[in-house]
Coordinates of C-alpha atoms in Angstrom, one line a residue:
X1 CA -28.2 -3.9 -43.0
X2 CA -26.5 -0.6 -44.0
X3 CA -28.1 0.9 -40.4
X4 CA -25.8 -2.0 -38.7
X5 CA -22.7 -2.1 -40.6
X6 CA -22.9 2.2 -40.2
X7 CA -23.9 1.3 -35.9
X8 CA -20.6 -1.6 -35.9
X9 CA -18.3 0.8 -37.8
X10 CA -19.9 3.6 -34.7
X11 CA -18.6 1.0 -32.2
X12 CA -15.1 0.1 -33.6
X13 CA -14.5 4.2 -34.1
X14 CA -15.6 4.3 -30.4
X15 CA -16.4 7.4 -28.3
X16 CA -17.7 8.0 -25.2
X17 CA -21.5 7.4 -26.4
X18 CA -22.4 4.7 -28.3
X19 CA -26.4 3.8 -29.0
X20 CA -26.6 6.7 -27.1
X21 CA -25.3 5.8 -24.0
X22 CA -22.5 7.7 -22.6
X23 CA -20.4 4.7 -21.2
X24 CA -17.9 7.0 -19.2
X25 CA -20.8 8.5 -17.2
X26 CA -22.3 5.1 -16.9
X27 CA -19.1 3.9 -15.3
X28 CA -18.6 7.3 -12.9
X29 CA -22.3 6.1 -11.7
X30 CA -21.4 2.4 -11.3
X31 CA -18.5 3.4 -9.1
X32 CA -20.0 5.7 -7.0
X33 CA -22.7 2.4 -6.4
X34 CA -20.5 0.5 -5.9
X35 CA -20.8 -1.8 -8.5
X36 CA -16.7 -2.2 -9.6
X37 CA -17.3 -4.8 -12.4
X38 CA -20.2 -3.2 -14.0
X39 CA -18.3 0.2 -13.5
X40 CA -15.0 -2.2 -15.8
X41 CA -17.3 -3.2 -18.4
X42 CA -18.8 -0.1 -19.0
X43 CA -15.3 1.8 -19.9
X44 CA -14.2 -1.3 -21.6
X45 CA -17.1 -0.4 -24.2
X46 CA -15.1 2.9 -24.2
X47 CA -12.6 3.2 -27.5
X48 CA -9.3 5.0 -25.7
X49 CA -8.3 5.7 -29.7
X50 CA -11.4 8.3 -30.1
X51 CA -9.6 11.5 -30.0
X52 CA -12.7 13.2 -28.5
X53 CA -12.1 11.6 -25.3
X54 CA -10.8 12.8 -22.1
X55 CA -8.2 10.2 -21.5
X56 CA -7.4 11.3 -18.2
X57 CA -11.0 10.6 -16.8
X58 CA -10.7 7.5 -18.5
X59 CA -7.9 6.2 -17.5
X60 CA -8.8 7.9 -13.9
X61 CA -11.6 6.2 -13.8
X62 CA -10.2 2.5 -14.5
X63 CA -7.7 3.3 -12.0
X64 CA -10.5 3.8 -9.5
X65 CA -12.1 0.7 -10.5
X66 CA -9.1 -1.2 -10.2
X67 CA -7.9 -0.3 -7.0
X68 CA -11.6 -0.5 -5.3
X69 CA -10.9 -4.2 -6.7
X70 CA -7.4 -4.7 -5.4
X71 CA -6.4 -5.1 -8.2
X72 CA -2.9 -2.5 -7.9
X73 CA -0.6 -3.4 -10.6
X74 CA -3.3 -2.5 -13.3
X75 CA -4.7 0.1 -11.3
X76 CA -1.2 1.5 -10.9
X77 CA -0.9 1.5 -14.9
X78 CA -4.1 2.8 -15.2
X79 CA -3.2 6.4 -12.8
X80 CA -0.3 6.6 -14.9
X81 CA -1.7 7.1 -17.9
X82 CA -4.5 9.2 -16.5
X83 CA -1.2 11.6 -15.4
X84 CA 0.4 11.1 -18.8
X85 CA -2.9 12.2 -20.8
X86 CA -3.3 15.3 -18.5
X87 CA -3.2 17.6 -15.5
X88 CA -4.2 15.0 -12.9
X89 CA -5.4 16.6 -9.6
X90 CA -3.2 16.0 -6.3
X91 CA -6.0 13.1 -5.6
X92 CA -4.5 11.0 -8.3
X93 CA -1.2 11.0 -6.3
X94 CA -2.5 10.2 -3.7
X95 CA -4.1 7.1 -5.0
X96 CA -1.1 6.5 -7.0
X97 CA 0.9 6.5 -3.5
X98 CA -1.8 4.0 -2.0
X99 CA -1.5 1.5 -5.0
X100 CA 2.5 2.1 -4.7
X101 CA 2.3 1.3 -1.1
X102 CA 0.2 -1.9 -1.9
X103 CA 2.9 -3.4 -3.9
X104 CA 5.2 -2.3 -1.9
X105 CA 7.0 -0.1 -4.1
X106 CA 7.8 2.4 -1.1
X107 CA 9.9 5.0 -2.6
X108 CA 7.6 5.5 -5.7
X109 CA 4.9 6.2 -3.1
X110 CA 6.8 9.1 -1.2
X111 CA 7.7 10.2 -5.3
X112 CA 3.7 10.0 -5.6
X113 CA 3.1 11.4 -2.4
X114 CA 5.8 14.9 -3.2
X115 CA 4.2 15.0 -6.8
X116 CA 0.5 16.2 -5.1
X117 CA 2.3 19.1 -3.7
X118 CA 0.9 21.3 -1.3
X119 CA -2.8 20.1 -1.5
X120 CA -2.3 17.1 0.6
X121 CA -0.6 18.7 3.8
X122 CA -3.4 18.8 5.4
X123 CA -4.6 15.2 5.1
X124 CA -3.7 13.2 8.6
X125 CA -3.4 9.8 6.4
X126 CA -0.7 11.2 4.2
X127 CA 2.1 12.1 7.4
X128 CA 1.6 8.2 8.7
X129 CA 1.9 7.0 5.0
X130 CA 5.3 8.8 4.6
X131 CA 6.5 7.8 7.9
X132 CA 5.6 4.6 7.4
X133 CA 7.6 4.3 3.9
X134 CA 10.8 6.0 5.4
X135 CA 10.6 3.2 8.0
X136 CA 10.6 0.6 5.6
X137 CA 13.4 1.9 3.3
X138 CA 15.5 2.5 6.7
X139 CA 15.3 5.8 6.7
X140 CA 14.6 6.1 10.2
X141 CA 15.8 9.9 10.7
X142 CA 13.1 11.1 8.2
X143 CA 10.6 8.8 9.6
X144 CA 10.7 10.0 13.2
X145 CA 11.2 13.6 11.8
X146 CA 7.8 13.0 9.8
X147 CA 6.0 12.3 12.8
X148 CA 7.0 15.2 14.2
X149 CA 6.3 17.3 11.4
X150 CA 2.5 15.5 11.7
X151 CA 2.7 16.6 15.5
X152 CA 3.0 20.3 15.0
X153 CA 0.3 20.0 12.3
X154 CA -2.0 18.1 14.3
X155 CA -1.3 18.3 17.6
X156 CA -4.7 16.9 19.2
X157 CA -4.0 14.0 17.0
X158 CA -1.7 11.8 19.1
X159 CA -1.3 8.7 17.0
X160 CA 1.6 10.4 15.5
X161 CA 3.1 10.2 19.3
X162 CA 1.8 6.7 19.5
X163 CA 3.7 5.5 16.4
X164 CA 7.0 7.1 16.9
X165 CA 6.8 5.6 20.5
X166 CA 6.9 2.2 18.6
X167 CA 9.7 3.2 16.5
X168 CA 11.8 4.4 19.3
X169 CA 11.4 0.6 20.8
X170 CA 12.0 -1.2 17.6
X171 CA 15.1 0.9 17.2
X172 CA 16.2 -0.1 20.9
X173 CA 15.8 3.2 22.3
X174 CA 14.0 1.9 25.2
X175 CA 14.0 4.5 27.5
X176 CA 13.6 7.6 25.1
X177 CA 10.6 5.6 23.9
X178 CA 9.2 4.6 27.3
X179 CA 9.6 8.9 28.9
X180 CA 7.6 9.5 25.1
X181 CA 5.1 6.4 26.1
X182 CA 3.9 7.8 29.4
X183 CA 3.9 11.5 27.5
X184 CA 1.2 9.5 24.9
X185 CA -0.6 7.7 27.8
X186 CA -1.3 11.5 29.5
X187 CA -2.9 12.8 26.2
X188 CA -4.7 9.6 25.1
X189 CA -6.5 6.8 26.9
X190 CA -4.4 4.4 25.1
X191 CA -4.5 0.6 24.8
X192 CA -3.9 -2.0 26.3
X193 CA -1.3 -2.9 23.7
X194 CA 0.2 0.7 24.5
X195 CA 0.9 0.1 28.3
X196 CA 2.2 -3.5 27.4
X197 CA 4.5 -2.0 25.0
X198 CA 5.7 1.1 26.9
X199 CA 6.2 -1.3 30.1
X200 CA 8.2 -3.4 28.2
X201 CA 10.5 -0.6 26.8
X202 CA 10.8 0.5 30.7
X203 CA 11.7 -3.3 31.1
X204 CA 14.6 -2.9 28.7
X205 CA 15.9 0.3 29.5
X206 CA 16.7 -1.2 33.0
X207 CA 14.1 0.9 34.8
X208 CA 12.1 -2.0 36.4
X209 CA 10.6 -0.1 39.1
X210 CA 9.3 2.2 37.1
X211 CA 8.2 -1.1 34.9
X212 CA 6.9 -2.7 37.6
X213 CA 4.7 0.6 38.8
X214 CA 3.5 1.0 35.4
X215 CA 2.2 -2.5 34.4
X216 CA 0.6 -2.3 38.0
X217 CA -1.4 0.3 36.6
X218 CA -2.5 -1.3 33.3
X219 CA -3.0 -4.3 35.4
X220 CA -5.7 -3.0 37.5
X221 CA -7.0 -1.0 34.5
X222 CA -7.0 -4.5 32.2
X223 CA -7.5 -7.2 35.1
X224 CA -9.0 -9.7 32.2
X225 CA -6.1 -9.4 29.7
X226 CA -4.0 -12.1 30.1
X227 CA -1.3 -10.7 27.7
X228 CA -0.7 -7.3 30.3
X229 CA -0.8 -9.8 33.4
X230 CA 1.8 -11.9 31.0
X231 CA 4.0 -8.3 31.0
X232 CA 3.6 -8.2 34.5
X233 CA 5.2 -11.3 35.8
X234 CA 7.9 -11.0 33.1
X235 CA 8.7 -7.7 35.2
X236 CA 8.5 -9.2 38.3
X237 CA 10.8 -12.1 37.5
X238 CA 13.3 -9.2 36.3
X239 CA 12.7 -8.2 39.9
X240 CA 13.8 -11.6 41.0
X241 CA 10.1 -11.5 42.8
X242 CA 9.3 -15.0 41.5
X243 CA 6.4 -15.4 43.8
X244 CA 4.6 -12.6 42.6
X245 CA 5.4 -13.7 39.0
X246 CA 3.9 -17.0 39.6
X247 CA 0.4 -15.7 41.9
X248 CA -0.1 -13.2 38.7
X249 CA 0.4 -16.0 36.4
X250 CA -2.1 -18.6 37.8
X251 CA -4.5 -15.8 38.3
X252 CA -4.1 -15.6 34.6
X253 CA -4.2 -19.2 34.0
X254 CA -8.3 -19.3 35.1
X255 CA -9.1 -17.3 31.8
X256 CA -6.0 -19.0 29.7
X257 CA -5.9 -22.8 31.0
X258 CA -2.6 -22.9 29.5
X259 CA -1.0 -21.0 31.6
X260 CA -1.1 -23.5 34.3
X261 CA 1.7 -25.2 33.3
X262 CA 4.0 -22.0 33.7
X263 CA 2.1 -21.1 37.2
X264 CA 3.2 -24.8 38.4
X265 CA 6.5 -23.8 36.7
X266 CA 7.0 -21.0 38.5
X267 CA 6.1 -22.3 41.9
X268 CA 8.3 -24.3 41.7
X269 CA 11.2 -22.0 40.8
X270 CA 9.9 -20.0 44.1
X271 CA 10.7 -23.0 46.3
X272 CA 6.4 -23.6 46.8
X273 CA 6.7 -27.2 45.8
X274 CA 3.7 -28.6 47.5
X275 CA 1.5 -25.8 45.6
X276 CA 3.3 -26.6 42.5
X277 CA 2.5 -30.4 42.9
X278 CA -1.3 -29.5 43.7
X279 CA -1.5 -27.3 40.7
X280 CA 0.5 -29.8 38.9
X281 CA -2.2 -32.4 38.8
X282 CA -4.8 -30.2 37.8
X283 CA -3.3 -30.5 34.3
X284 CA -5.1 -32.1 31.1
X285 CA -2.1 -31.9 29.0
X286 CA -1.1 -35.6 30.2
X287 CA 3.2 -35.2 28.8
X288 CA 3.7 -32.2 30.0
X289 CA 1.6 -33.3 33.6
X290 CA 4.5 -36.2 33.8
X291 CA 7.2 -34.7 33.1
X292 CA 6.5 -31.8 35.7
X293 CA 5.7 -34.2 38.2
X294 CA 9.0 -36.4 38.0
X295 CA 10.9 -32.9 38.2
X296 CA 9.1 -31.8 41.7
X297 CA 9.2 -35.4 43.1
X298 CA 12.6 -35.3 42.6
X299 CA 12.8 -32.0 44.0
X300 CA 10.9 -32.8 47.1
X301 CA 12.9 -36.5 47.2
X302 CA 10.4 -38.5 47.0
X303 CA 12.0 -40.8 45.1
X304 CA 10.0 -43.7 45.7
X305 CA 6.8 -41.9 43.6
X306 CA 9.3 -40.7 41.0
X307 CA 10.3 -44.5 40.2
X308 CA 7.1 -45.6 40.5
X309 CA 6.1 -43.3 37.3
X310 CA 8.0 -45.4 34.8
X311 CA 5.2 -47.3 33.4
X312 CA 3.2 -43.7 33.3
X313 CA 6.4 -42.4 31.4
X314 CA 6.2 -45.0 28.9
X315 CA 2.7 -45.0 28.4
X316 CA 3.0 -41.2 27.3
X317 CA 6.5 -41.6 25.0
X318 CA 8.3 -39.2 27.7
X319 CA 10.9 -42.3 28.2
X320 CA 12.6 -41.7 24.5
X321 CA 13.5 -38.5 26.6
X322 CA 16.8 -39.1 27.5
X323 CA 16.7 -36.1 30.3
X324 CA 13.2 -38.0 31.8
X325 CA 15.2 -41.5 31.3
X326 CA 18.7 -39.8 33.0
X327 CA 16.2 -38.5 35.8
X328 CA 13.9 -41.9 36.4
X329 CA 17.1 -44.3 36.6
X330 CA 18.2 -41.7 39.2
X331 CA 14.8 -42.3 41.3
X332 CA 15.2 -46.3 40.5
X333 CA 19.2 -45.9 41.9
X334 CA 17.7 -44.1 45.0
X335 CA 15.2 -46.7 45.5
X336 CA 17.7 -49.0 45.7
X337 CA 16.6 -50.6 41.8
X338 CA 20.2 -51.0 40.2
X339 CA 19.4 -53.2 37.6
X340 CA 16.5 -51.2 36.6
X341 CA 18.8 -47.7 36.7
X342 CA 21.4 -49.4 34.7
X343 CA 18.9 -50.6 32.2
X344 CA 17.8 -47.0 31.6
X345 CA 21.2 -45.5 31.5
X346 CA 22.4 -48.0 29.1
X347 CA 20.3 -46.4 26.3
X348 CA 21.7 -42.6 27.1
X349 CA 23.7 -41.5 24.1
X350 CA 23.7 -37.8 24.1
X351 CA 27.4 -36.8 25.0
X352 CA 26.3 -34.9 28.7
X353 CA 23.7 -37.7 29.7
X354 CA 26.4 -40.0 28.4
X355 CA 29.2 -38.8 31.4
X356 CA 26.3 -38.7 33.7
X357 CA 25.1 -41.6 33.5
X358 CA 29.3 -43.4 33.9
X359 CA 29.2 -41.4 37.1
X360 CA 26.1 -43.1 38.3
X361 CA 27.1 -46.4 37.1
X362 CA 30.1 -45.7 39.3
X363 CA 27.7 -44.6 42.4
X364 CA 25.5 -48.0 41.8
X365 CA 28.9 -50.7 41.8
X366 CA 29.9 -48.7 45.0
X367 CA 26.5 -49.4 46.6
X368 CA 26.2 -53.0 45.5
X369 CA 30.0 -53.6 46.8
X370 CA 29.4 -51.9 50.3
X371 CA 25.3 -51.9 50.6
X372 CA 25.9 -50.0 54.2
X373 CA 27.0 -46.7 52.1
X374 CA 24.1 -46.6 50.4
X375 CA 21.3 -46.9 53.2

């Protein structure tokens, strides 16, 4: 009994062996294992009171185990105190800054970041961190002069050129960005997220030759993305080359299905309303098949197969659509179906439909008064 009471009284004391186990070295193993929770309940055998112990490891060592864990506000707390109980290496900074980063505490990580000094300037990681945080306080000057800070210090590295390529878009500086793009794209093999990006800063800054030349290239370089033969029509639509936006588009649409829609779309805008109607009934999305169709039938003036979709319109909920119902009593007035077109334009209520619809109300009295008009 007095062997236990003097091992319990060892334990509450606490130190950094206990039955002879050194519990901060047991933990320094755990982590390096792997093992985070084992690595936790090891240095929470630890008594932080024992003034024998080196607080900093300690605390360093929680830290570690708490931010392996994603655990950051107690792993933030925990590199404090590791810096407050001694004379923390720069890599405690640094992991401070990550942690800070996590919750989003941005300026406290460039604070953490400037407290590891000189040790860390030759870490890649550290000059996008930085950036990074300057970006998100706003502090766009210092972000962009980061970057080039990182270029001169790492100048085979061109993600720095990459990232401030993206800043200079988001800031609207389209065409500094997109002269910097095709700078990145001669030093890098890039993405095809980069030539999508850099052809749409071209897009903006009004160049759209230069767009159009570009996303050629990253076309034939990424014929199966849809999302870079997306970029491409947009460009050729700023063109006004809606043909060529809609042959890019249905190429798409055989990997993306939904695409069709905006191929038959498009075909239409071009003035190819037979292809658009051939496309147009290749699609499964019944609604939006309809409501096409009634569009290009009226287009095309067939206004006899436009009226004879009301039942079709109905069956799909498209009639509660007062632009469909506006556009079907117009087919039923061409057809010659008054009381049918008055039916429908008696239940417009939305202001525009509304004046429409008197003027066609007008059109249908004149043809039932003098039929001969109206032939």
């Amino acid at each position: 009994l007095a062997v236990s009471a003097a091992a319990a009284d060892k334990t509450k004391k606490g130190g950094a062996q206990e039955d002879g186990i050194n519990y901060m070295e047991l933990a320094a193993l755990m982590l390096r294992d792997g093992n985070l929770d084992r690595a936790l309940m090891a240095l929470d055998q630890v008594n932080p009171d024992d003034e024998s112990l080196d607080l900093a490891r300690y605390y360093t060592l929680r830290g570690m185990a708490y931010l392996r864990s994603n655990q950051n506000r107690p792993a933030k707390d925990a590199f404090e105190q590791a810096i407050e109980h001694g004379e923390p290496e720069s890599v405690i900074f640094v992991y401070l800054a990550q942690v800070n980063y996590a919750l989003e505490d941005y300026s406290g990580t460039l604070t953490a970041l400037d407290r590891a000094g000189d040790a860390v300037d030759r870490v890649p990681a550290v000059y996008h961190m930085r950036a990074q945080c300057h970006w998100l306080l706003k502090q766009y000057p210092q972000a962009l002069a980061t970057l080039d800070q990182a270029g001169r210090v790492f100048p085979d590295n061109t993600g720095y050129l990459r990232r401030k390529v993206f800043y200079l878009i988001e800031l609207g500086l389209y065409r500094e960005a997109a002269e910097l793009g095709k700078s990145y794209l001669t030093q890098s093999a890039g993405t095809a997220d980069d030539y999508i990006a850099i052809g749409n800063a071209l897009r903006q800054s009004g160049d759209i030759d230069q767009a159009l030349s570009f996303l050629e290239a990253a076309h034939l370089k990424y014929s199966a993305n849809v999302v870079v033969s997306k970029a491409l029509a947009h460009a050729y639509l700023d063109a006004e080359q809606v043909n060529n936006a809609a042959d890019i588009i249905y190429d798409a649409s055989h990997r993306d299905s939904e695409l069709l829609k905006e191929a038959v779309e498009l075909y239409r805008r071009a003035g190819q309303l037979y292809r658009a109607l051939t496309l147009n009934g290749q699609l499964a999305d019944q609604p939006e098949k309809f409501k096409q169709r009634l569009a290009l039938l009226l287009q095309l003036q067939r206004y006899e197969q436009a009226a004879a979709m009301e039942s079709a319109l109905k069956r799909v909920g498209l009639i509660l659509d007062e632009d469909i119902r506006y556009a079907l009593a117009f087919a039923l007035f061409k057809t010659g179906e008054y009381a049918s077109a008055e039916a429908h334009l008696s239940q417009l209520t939305r202001p525009d439909l509304f004046r429409k619809g008197v003027e066609l109300r007008r059109a249908i009295e004149d043809c039932v008064r003098e039929a001969w008009r109206c032939i």
